[in-house]
Amino acid sequence: MAGLEKIEYFDDRYTKARAALGGSLPSAEQISDIFERWFTALNTHDTDTLLTLVTDDIVVEDPSMMGRNSRGHDDFRLFSEITYTAFPDMRFEATTAPLIALDGNRIVVPWRGTATFTGYIDRWPPENPAPRVDGTGKQWTLEGTDTYEFRGGLISWWRISFDFFDMSQQVGLLPGGDA
């Protein structure tokens, strides 16, 4: 996976930081394995594998959720299905090795992603779905970060950070993009 090729450097630094901070993060080897499987599953749209890497009560925060977080496996699966339907060619790559937070409980992974809005968005939020939005055929390219917390060796909290306004302009949902 791009960004993780300098794993020896990451292993050494991560192991020292983890020991000094006393946080709840898995070992460097486990983190490398988790993120290799995570990005492979994201890029192949393999929600079943993603669910094996998260806790039953996983919380996902994403600007595209419009203020309503995903909670638990059912919400996670629904949000994944909606996202993969809207952006069937969506791909991500880590741009650096994972970064450890000073509290020893979080890891941040900078990424670059691309996708084309050829599908549609519907069914979100589940309790009061917004009207269906059909794809525009336009592509987005973004850089962002994912922040992860772990519990019992699994991801328990995932915050996806990117410029939602920029993405909306790029795919033609808001004026000002390359329309």
N, CA and C of each residue as an Amber inpcrd file, in Angstrom:
protein
   537
   0.8500000  -1.1770000   0.0000000   0.0000000   0.0000000   0.0000000
   0.8890000   1.2310000   0.0000000   0.5930000   2.1880000  -0.8530000
   1.3440000   3.4300000  -0.8970000   1.3320000   4.0800000   0.4790000
   2.4660000   4.6520000   0.8470000   2.5540000   5.3210000   2.1360000
   3.0430000   4.4260000   3.2550000   2.9300000   3.1230000   3.1010000
   3.3780000   2.2150000   4.1530000   4.6650000   1.4900000   3.7680000
   5.3160000   1.9280000   2.6800000   6.5200000   1.2430000   2.2470000
   7.6930000   1.4520000   3.2000000   7.6640000   2.4680000   4.0380000
   8.7330000   2.7220000   5.0020000   8.3500000   2.1610000   6.3600000
   7.8770000   0.9380000   6.3640000   7.3180000   0.3410000   7.5740000
   8.3670000   0.1350000   8.6620000   9.6270000  -0.1270000   8.2880000
  10.6590000  -0.3060000   9.3100000  10.8050000   0.9600000  10.1390000
  10.8330000   2.0990000   9.4840000  10.9010000   3.3770000  10.1880000
   9.6690000   3.5390000  11.0740000   8.5110000   3.2440000  10.5250000
   7.2690000   3.3490000  11.2900000   7.2950000   2.4110000  12.4880000
   7.6980000   1.1610000  12.2830000   7.7450000   0.1880000  13.3810000
   8.5800000   0.6960000  14.5400000   9.7880000   1.1820000  14.2330000
  10.6940000   1.6410000  15.2790000  10.1190000   2.8470000  16.0170000
   9.7120000   3.8550000  15.2920000   9.1710000   5.0720000  15.9060000
   7.8660000   4.7890000  16.6380000   7.0210000   4.0150000  16.0220000
   5.7220000   3.7100000  16.6080000   5.8790000   2.9370000  17.9110000
   6.7500000   1.9420000  17.9180000   6.9490000   1.1230000  19.1160000
   7.4430000   1.9800000  20.2730000   8.3690000   2.8830000  20.0060000
   8.8780000   3.7780000  21.0480000   7.7790000   4.7190000  21.5430000
   7.0350000   5.3040000  20.6300000   5.9720000   6.2390000  21.0240000
   4.8790000   5.5250000  21.7970000   4.4940000   4.3600000  21.3340000
   3.4290000   3.5970000  21.9990000   3.8320000   3.2530000  23.4250000
   5.0750000   2.8460000  23.6220000   5.5520000   2.5030000  24.9620000
   5.5840000   3.7380000  25.8550000   6.0280000   4.8620000  25.3090000
   6.1280000   6.0850000  26.1060000   4.7600000   6.6510000  26.4640000
   3.8160000   6.5220000  25.5640000   2.5010000   7.1180000  25.7820000
   1.5580000   6.2140000  26.5590000   1.7780000   4.9260000  26.5110000
   0.9120000   4.0080000  27.2580000  -0.5190000   4.0020000  26.7650000
  -0.7370000   4.2280000  25.4790000  -2.0910000   4.2790000  24.9430000
  -2.6690000   2.9030000  24.6730000  -3.8200000   2.9000000  24.0370000
  -4.5720000   1.6640000  23.8070000  -4.4040000   1.1090000  22.3940000
  -3.4420000   1.6050000  21.6510000  -3.2900000   1.1900000  20.2640000
  -2.6770000  -0.2000000  20.1410000  -3.0340000  -0.9170000  19.0740000
  -2.3990000  -2.2080000  18.7910000  -0.9110000  -2.0190000  18.4690000
  -0.1840000  -3.1140000  18.3510000   1.2400000  -3.0620000  18.0150000
   1.4260000  -2.5440000  16.5900000   2.6620000  -2.1430000  16.2720000
   2.9690000  -1.6440000  14.9290000   2.6680000  -2.7030000  13.8760000
   3.0090000  -3.9510000  14.1590000   2.7330000  -5.0340000  13.2110000
   1.2280000  -5.1900000  12.9880000   0.4530000  -5.1360000  14.0670000
  -1.0060000  -5.2430000  13.9420000  -1.5750000  -4.0620000  13.1630000
  -1.0720000  -2.8580000  13.4430000  -1.5420000  -1.6650000  12.7320000
  -1.2610000  -1.8030000  11.2400000  -0.0600000  -2.2360000  10.8870000
   0.2800000  -2.4190000   9.4720000  -0.6720000  -3.4030000   8.8130000
  -0.9440000  -4.5060000   9.4770000  -1.8570000  -5.5200000   8.9500000
  -3.2740000  -4.9700000   8.8200000  -3.7400000  -4.2830000   9.8610000
  -5.0970000  -3.7230000   9.8370000  -5.2530000  -2.7670000   8.6660000
  -4.2970000  -1.8340000   8.4900000  -4.4610000  -0.8360000   7.4380000
  -4.2410000  -1.4120000   6.0470000  -3.4240000  -2.4240000   5.9140000
  -3.2970000  -3.0960000   4.6180000  -4.6450000  -3.7100000   4.2310000
  -5.2590000  -4.4310000   5.1660000  -6.5730000  -5.0360000   4.9030000
  -7.6440000  -3.9610000   4.7370000  -7.5720000  -2.8940000   5.5400000
  -8.5600000  -1.8140000   5.5110000  -8.5940000  -1.1540000   4.1370000
  -7.4270000  -0.7060000   3.6380000  -7.4090000  -0.0070000   2.3570000
  -7.7260000  -0.9500000   1.1970000  -7.3150000  -2.2030000   1.2940000
  -7.6900000  -3.1720000   0.2620000  -9.2070000  -3.3380000   0.2300000
  -9.8280000  -3.4790000   1.3890000 -11.2900000  -3.6410000   1.4570000
 -12.0070000  -2.3760000   1.0000000 -11.5060000  -1.1960000   1.3830000
 -12.1170000   0.0500000   0.9100000 -12.0980000   0.1090000  -0.6090000
 -10.9680000  -0.2530000  -1.1950000 -10.8020000  -0.1220000  -2.6410000
 -11.4780000  -1.2190000  -3.4470000 -11.8340000  -2.3120000  -2.8050000
 -12.5810000  -3.3700000  -3.4910000 -14.0480000  -3.3710000  -3.0680000
 -14.4070000  -2.3860000  -2.2380000 -15.7850000  -2.2180000  -1.7590000
 -16.2690000  -3.4570000  -1.0150000 -15.3960000  -4.0100000  -0.2090000
 -15.6580000  -5.2370000   0.5400000 -16.1090000  -4.8940000   1.9610000
 -17.3750000  -4.5680000   2.0950000 -17.9250000  -4.1670000   3.3880000
 -17.8190000  -5.2820000   4.4180000 -17.9670000  -6.5200000   4.0050000
 -17.8660000  -7.6330000   4.9590000 -16.4930000  -7.6650000   5.6340000
 -15.4370000  -7.4680000   4.8610000 -14.0990000  -7.4260000   5.4610000
 -13.9420000  -6.2070000   6.3520000 -14.4290000  -5.0560000   5.9140000
 -14.3580000  -3.8570000   6.7620000 -15.0170000  -4.1100000   8.1110000
 -16.1520000  -4.7880000   8.1010000 -16.8700000  -5.0530000   9.3550000
 -16.0840000  -5.9610000  10.2930000 -15.1830000  -6.7850000   9.7680000
 -14.3560000  -7.6270000  10.6490000 -13.2660000  -6.8190000  11.3400000
 -13.0340000  -5.6080000  10.8840000 -11.9650000  -4.7670000  11.4260000
 -12.4750000  -3.6990000  12.3850000 -13.7940000  -3.6640000  12.6080000
 -14.3840000  -2.6400000  13.4760000 -15.1740000  -3.2890000  14.6090000
 -15.3750000  -2.5280000  15.6870000 -16.1780000  -3.0060000  16.8070000
 -17.6550000  -3.0140000  16.4220000 -18.4560000  -3.7410000  17.1810000
 -19.9010000  -3.7970000  16.9200000 -20.5620000  -2.4310000  17.0440000
 -19.9830000  -1.5570000  17.8750000 -20.5670000  -0.2300000  18.0950000
 -19.7610000   0.8740000  17.4030000 -19.1200000   0.5380000  16.2940000
 -18.3080000   1.4940000  15.5400000 -19.0680000   2.8030000  15.3130000
 -18.3730000   3.9180000  15.4850000 -18.9240000   5.2380000  15.1840000
 -18.1160000   5.7990000  14.0210000 -18.8190000   6.2380000  12.9720000
 -18.1730000   6.8300000  11.8070000 -18.6850000   8.2510000  11.6510000
 -17.7430000   9.1950000  11.5540000 -18.0630000  10.5950000  11.2930000
 -17.5170000  10.9460000   9.9160000 -18.3780000  11.4810000   9.0650000
 -18.0000000  11.8270000   7.6990000 -18.7770000  13.0820000   7.3310000
 -18.1150000  14.1150000   6.7570000 -18.8430000  15.3380000   6.4240000
 -20.0210000  15.1100000   5.4790000 -19.9480000  14.0800000   4.6450000
 -21.0420000  13.8270000   3.7070000 -22.2780000  13.2540000   4.3860000
 -22.1670000  12.8740000   5.6610000 -23.3250000  12.3550000   6.3970000
 -24.2430000  13.4730000   6.8860000 -23.8490000  14.7030000   6.6320000
 -24.6840000  15.8660000   6.9570000 -25.0530000  15.9160000   8.4390000
 -24.0680000  15.6640000   9.3030000 -24.2890000  15.7840000  10.7360000
 -24.8420000  14.5580000  11.4260000 -25.1310000  13.5090000  10.7000000
 -25.6850000  12.2890000  11.3050000 -24.6230000  11.1980000  11.2110000
 -24.0420000  10.8090000  12.3240000 -22.9900000   9.7970000  12.3260000
 -23.5670000   8.4060000  12.1260000 -22.7230000   7.5350000  11.6070000
 -23.0550000   6.1170000  11.4850000 -22.6880000   5.4420000  12.7990000
 -23.6030000   4.6220000  13.3370000 -23.3560000   3.9370000  14.6060000
 -23.7190000   2.4660000  14.4740000 -22.7380000   1.6010000  14.7150000
 -22.9780000   0.1650000  14.6720000 -22.8410000  -0.4150000  13.2750000
 -22.8590000  -1.7370000  13.2210000 -22.6450000  -2.4590000  11.9640000
 -23.7280000  -2.1880000  10.9260000 -24.9960000  -2.1060000  11.3300000
 -26.0650000  -1.8990000  10.3410000 -25.9200000  -0.5500000   9.6420000
 -25.6880000   0.5270000  10.4160000 -25.4720000   1.8480000   9.8190000
 -24.2190000   1.8510000   8.9450000 -23.1650000   1.2080000   9.4380000
 -21.9080000   1.1420000   8.6900000 -22.1420000   0.4850000   7.3290000
 -22.8470000  -0.6360000   7.3270000 -23.1360000  -1.3400000   6.0790000
 -23.9830000  -0.4620000   5.1450000 -25.0130000   0.1810000   5.6740000
 -25.8640000   1.0370000   4.8480000 -25.0620000   2.1870000   4.2510000
 -24.2770000   2.8660000   5.0800000 -23.4950000   3.9880000   4.5710000
 -22.4980000   3.5210000   3.5110000 -21.8830000   2.3630000   3.7200000
 -20.9550000   1.8130000   2.7250000 -21.6770000   1.5290000   1.4160000
 -22.8470000   0.9040000   1.4930000 -23.6210000   0.5940000   0.2810000
 -23.9870000   1.8690000  -0.4750000 -24.4290000   2.8810000   0.2460000
 -24.7970000   4.1520000  -0.3840000 -23.5810000   4.7690000  -1.0720000
 -22.4610000   4.7880000  -0.3640000 -21.2380000   5.3870000  -0.9030000
 -20.7470000   4.6350000  -2.1320000 -20.6950000   3.3040000  -2.0570000
 -20.2010000   2.5140000  -3.1820000 -21.1580000   2.5560000  -4.3740000
 -22.4450000   2.7230000  -4.1340000 -23.4050000   2.8800000  -5.2260000
 -23.1950000   4.2180000  -5.9280000 -22.9840000   5.2680000  -5.1520000
 -22.7890000   6.6030000  -5.7230000 -21.4690000   6.7120000  -6.4780000
 -20.4280000   6.0820000  -5.9390000 -19.0730000   6.2210000  -6.4740000
 -18.4540000   4.8370000  -6.7200000 -18.9090000   4.1250000  -7.7510000
 -18.4820000   2.7350000  -7.9400000 -16.9940000   2.5470000  -8.2500000
 -16.2990000   3.6050000  -8.6470000 -14.8630000   3.4720000  -8.9320000
 -14.0040000   4.1280000  -7.8430000 -14.5630000   4.3700000  -6.6840000
 -13.8750000   5.0600000  -5.6010000 -12.6280000   4.2950000  -5.1590000
 -11.5020000   5.0350000  -5.0360000 -10.2230000   4.4450000  -4.6270000
  -9.5040000   5.4070000  -3.6920000  -8.7950000   4.8280000  -2.7310000
  -8.0070000   5.6080000  -1.7820000  -6.6210000   5.0160000  -1.6640000
  -5.6490000   5.8760000  -1.3320000  -4.3190000   5.4090000  -0.9910000
  -3.7850000   6.2740000   0.1380000  -3.0850000   5.6340000   1.0610000
  -2.4140000   6.3750000   2.1240000  -1.2640000   7.1410000   1.4900000
  -1.0520000   8.3800000   1.9290000   0.0240000   9.1890000   1.3580000
   1.2640000   9.2150000   2.2420000   1.1440000   8.7640000   3.4820000
   2.2890000   8.6240000   4.3830000   2.0240000   7.4260000   5.2860000
   3.0330000   7.0650000   6.0490000   2.8220000   6.0610000   7.0870000
   1.8430000   6.6350000   8.1090000   1.1220000   5.7930000   8.8410000
   0.1960000   6.2900000   9.8700000   0.9190000   7.1550000  10.9010000
   0.2060000   8.1420000  11.4190000   0.7380000   9.0600000  12.4250000
   0.0710000   8.7580000  13.7570000   0.8580000   8.7030000  14.8220000
   0.3100000   8.4030000  16.1450000   0.0540000   9.7130000  16.8900000
  -1.1000000   9.8220000  17.5210000  -1.4340000  11.0060000  18.3120000
  -0.6720000  10.9790000  19.6340000  -0.4290000  12.1430000  20.1830000
   0.3380000  12.2340000  21.4200000  -0.3430000  11.5740000  22.6050000
  -1.6580000  11.3940000  22.5440000  -2.3310000  10.7300000  23.6650000
  -2.1840000   9.2110000  23.6070000  -1.6250000   8.7010000  22.5190000
  -1.4050000   7.2640000  22.4010000  -2.6540000   6.4620000  22.1190000
  -3.7570000   7.1220000  21.8050000  -5.0200000   6.4230000  21.5880000
  -5.5840000   6.5880000  20.1810000  -4.9320000   7.3760000  19.3490000
  -5.4530000   7.6280000  18.0090000  -4.3400000   7.4910000  16.9790000
  -4.7640000   7.0960000  15.7960000  -3.8640000   7.0610000  14.6430000
  -4.5280000   7.8660000  13.5390000  -3.7160000   8.6630000  12.8380000
  -4.1920000   9.4620000  11.7180000  -3.4960000   8.9560000  10.4560000
  -4.2860000   8.7580000   9.4110000  -3.7490000   8.3120000   8.1260000
  -4.1270000   9.3390000   7.0590000  -3.1480000  10.1130000   6.5730000
  -3.4200000  10.9980000   5.4410000  -3.6340000  10.1680000   4.1740000
  -4.5440000  10.6260000   3.3090000  -4.8790000   9.8550000   2.1150000
  -5.1710000  10.7630000   0.9320000  -5.2050000  10.1350000  -0.2280000
  -5.6590000  10.7660000  -1.4690000  -6.7020000   9.8280000  -2.0530000
  -7.7960000  10.4020000  -2.5360000  -8.8510000   9.5750000  -3.1000000
  -9.3980000  10.1500000  -4.3890000  -9.9670000   9.2660000  -5.2030000
 -10.6310000   9.6750000  -6.4350000 -11.8870000   8.8330000  -6.6110000
 -12.8480000   9.4060000  -7.2800000 -14.0790000   8.6770000  -7.6100000
 -14.8610000   9.4760000  -8.6330000 -15.7650000   8.7870000  -9.3030000
 -16.6530000   9.4280000 -10.2650000 -18.0830000   9.2100000  -9.8000000
 -18.8560000  10.2770000  -9.7810000 -20.2420000  10.2170000  -9.3110000
 -21.1270000   9.7350000 -10.4590000 -21.1380000   8.4210000 -10.6840000
 -21.9290000   7.8370000 -11.7690000 -23.1680000   7.1080000 -11.2660000
 -23.2550000   6.9210000  -9.9690000 -24.4150000   6.2320000  -9.4010000
 -25.4430000   7.2320000  -8.8990000 -25.9520000   6.9700000  -7.7240000
 -26.9220000   7.8670000  -7.1030000 -26.7940000   7.7480000  -5.5910000
 -27.3360000   8.7430000  -4.9030000 -27.3490000   8.7500000  -3.4400000
 -28.8020000   8.7380000  -2.9950000 -29.1240000   7.8190000  -2.0950000
 -30.4530000   7.7860000  -1.4850000 -30.3580000   7.0710000  -0.1430000
 -31.4400000   7.0080000   0.5770000 -31.5800000   6.2720000   1.8400000
 -30.8030000   6.8590000   3.0190000 -30.3030000   8.1000000   2.9370000
 -29.5820000   8.6710000   4.0780000 -30.1580000  10.0230000   4.4190000
 -30.3450000  10.3350000   5.6940000 -30.2210000   9.4290000   6.8330000
 -31.3800000   8.4340000   6.8680000 -31.1540000   7.2510000   7.4240000
 -32.1580000   6.1890000   7.3510000 -33.5000000   6.5460000   7.9780000
 -33.4880000   7.3520000   9.0280000 -34.7470000   7.6650000   9.7050000
 -35.5780000   8.7190000   8.9730000 -34.9600000   9.4840000   8.0690000
 -35.6770000  10.5110000   7.3130000 -34.8880000  10.7930000   6.0350000
 -34.8990000   9.8550000   5.0790000 -34.0350000   9.9770000   3.9110000
 -34.3010000  11.2330000   3.0860000 -33.2110000  11.8450000   2.6510000
 -33.2930000  12.9800000   1.7380000 -33.7000000  12.4600000   0.3580000
 -34.1600000  13.3480000  -0.5180000 -34.5040000  12.9110000  -1.8770000
 -33.2900000  12.3170000  -2.6010000 -33.5570000  11.4190000  -3.5250000
 -32.4970000  10.7840000  -4.3170000 -31.7430000  11.8480000  -5.1140000
 -30.4200000  11.6860000  -5.1720000 -29.5620000  12.5670000  -5.9670000
 -28.8610000  11.6950000  -7.0010000 -29.1400000  11.9690000  -8.2760000
 -28.5310000  11.1820000  -9.3470000 -27.1380000  11.6900000  -9.6820000
 -26.2900000  10.7730000 -10.1290000 -24.9120000  11.0950000 -10.4620000
 -24.8000000  12.0890000 -11.6000000 -23.6690000  12.7580000 -11.6220000
 -23.3950000  13.7760000 -12.6340000 -22.3670000  13.3030000 -13.6580000
 -21.7310000  12.1660000 -13.3790000 -20.6710000  11.6800000 -14.2510000
 -19.3440000  12.3940000 -14.0590000 -19.2750000  13.2800000 -13.0690000
 -18.0460000  14.0410000 -12.8260000 -17.2200000  13.3930000 -11.7190000
 -15.9160000  13.6090000 -11.8300000 -14.9760000  12.9900000 -10.8960000
 -14.5430000  13.9690000  -9.8130000 -14.2700000  13.4160000  -8.6300000
 -13.6010000  14.1900000  -7.5800000 -12.2390000  13.5800000  -7.2950000
 -11.3200000  14.4460000  -6.9180000  -9.9970000  14.0580000  -6.4260000
  -9.7700000  14.8680000  -5.1700000  -9.5250000  14.1800000  -4.0740000
  -9.4170000  14.8470000  -2.7770000  -8.2370000  14.3240000  -1.9900000
  -7.7720000  15.1580000  -1.0670000  -6.8550000  14.7190000  -0.0320000
  -7.5500000  14.9490000   1.2910000  -7.3030000  14.0610000   2.2220000
  -7.9230000  14.1790000   3.5310000  -7.1770000  13.3400000   4.5420000
  -7.8000000  13.1700000   5.6870000  -7.2250000  12.3250000   6.7340000
  -8.3270000  11.4720000   7.3430000  -7.9350000  10.3050000   7.7740000
  -8.8010000   9.4510000   8.5810000  -8.1760000   9.3750000   9.9640000
  -8.9910000   9.5590000  10.9860000  -8.5390000   9.4260000  12.3660000
  -9.2420000   8.2150000  12.9510000  -8.4740000   7.3470000  13.5880000
  -9.0010000   6.0860000  14.1110000  -8.7050000   5.9640000  15.6000000
  -9.6720000   5.4420000  16.3380000  -9.4550000   4.9830000  17.7050000
  -9.6880000   3.4800000  17.7080000  -9.0130000   2.7940000  18.5980000
  -9.0830000   1.3350000  18.6660000  -9.5520000   0.8750000  20.0400000
 -10.2050000  -0.2540000  20.0430000 -10.5780000  -0.9340000  21.2880000
 -10.4910000  -2.4340000  21.0190000  -9.7250000  -3.1240000  21.8250000
  -9.5820000  -4.5640000  21.6480000  -8.9980000  -4.9580000  20.3060000
  -8.1180000  -4.1230000  19.7420000  -7.4910000  -4.4240000  18.4640000
  -8.3510000  -4.1230000  17.2500000  -9.5380000  -3.5380000  17.4650000
 -10.4520000  -3.2010000  16.3680000 -10.7000000  -1.6960000  16.3390000
 -11.0680000  -1.1900000  15.1840000 -11.3970000   0.2260000  15.0470000
 -12.7510000   0.4680000  15.7040000 -12.7900000   1.4090000  16.6470000
 -14.0420000   1.7190000  17.3530000 -14.6020000   3.0810000  16.9590000
 -13.7580000   3.9240000  16.3660000 -14.1890000   5.2690000  15.9650000
 -13.3750000   5.6620000  14.7470000 -14.0640000   6.1920000  13.7200000
 -13.4160000   6.5630000  12.4640000 -13.9530000   7.9150000  12.0330000
 -13.0880000   8.9180000  12.0380000 -13.4680000  10.2520000  11.5460000
 -12.7910000  10.4730000  10.2020000 -13.6080000  10.6950000   9.1870000
 -13.1320000  10.9610000   7.8380000 -13.1810000  12.4730000   7.6530000
 -12.0440000  13.0750000   7.3200000 -11.9740000  14.5340000   7.1790000
 -11.5270000  14.8950000   5.7650000 -12.3470000  15.6920000   5.1030000
 -12.0180000  16.2030000   3.7800000 -12.9090000  17.4080000   3.5320000
 -12.6270000  18.1410000   2.4620000 -13.3880000  19.3420000   2.1270000
 -14.6390000  18.9330000   1.3310000 -15.7490000  18.7980000   2.0390000
 -17.0010000  18.3670000   1.4120000 -17.5020000  19.3980000   0.3990000
 -17.2860000  20.6770000   0.6870000 -17.6850000  21.7390000  -0.2340000
 -16.9310000  21.5830000  -1.5600000 -15.6240000  21.3530000  -1.4740000
 -14.8070000  21.1530000  -2.6670000 -15.2820000  19.9340000  -3.4570000
 -15.5360000  18.8310000  -2.7530000 -16.0160000  17.6290000  -3.4280000
 -17.3470000  17.9080000  -4.1390000 -18.2500000  18.5990000  -3.4600000
 -19.5620000  18.9080000  -4.0380000 -19.4270000  19.7730000  -5.2820000
 -18.4750000  20.7030000  -5.2730000 -18.2310000  21.5070000  -6.4700000
 -17.6450000  20.6540000  -7.5960000 -16.6940000  19.8020000  -7.2650000
 -16.0430000  18.9820000  -8.2920000 -17.0330000  18.0690000  -9.0150000
 -18.0130000  17.5380000  -8.2940000 -18.9710000  16.6320000  -8.9410000
 -20.1920000  17.3580000  -9.4880000 -20.2080000  18.6840000  -9.3780000
 -21.2760000  19.4650000  -9.9870000 -22.5410000  19.5960000  -9.1690000
 -22.4820000  19.2970000  -7.8730000 -23.6580000  19.4770000  -7.0220000
 -23.7710000  20.9040000  -6.5080000 -22.6660000  21.6310000  -6.5180000
 -22.6430000  23.0420000  -6.1400000 -21.9210000  23.8200000  -7.2310000
 -22.2790000  25.0810000  -7.4380000 -21.5970000  25.8750000  -8.4600000
 -20.1560000  26.1700000  -8.0510000 -19.3320000  26.4630000  -9.0580000
 -17.9700000  26.8850000  -8.7840000 -16.9180000  25.8460000  -9.0880000
 -17.3250000  24.6480000  -9.4070000 -16.3540000  23.6050000  -9.7540000
 -15.9760000  23.7030000 -11.2120000 -15.4200000  22.6640000 -11.7360000
 -15.0350000  22.6200000 -13.1450000 -16.2210000  22.2410000 -14.0190000
 -17.3700000  22.8190000 -13.7480000 -18.6040000  22.4770000 -14.4660000
 -18.5720000  22.8820000 -15.9120000
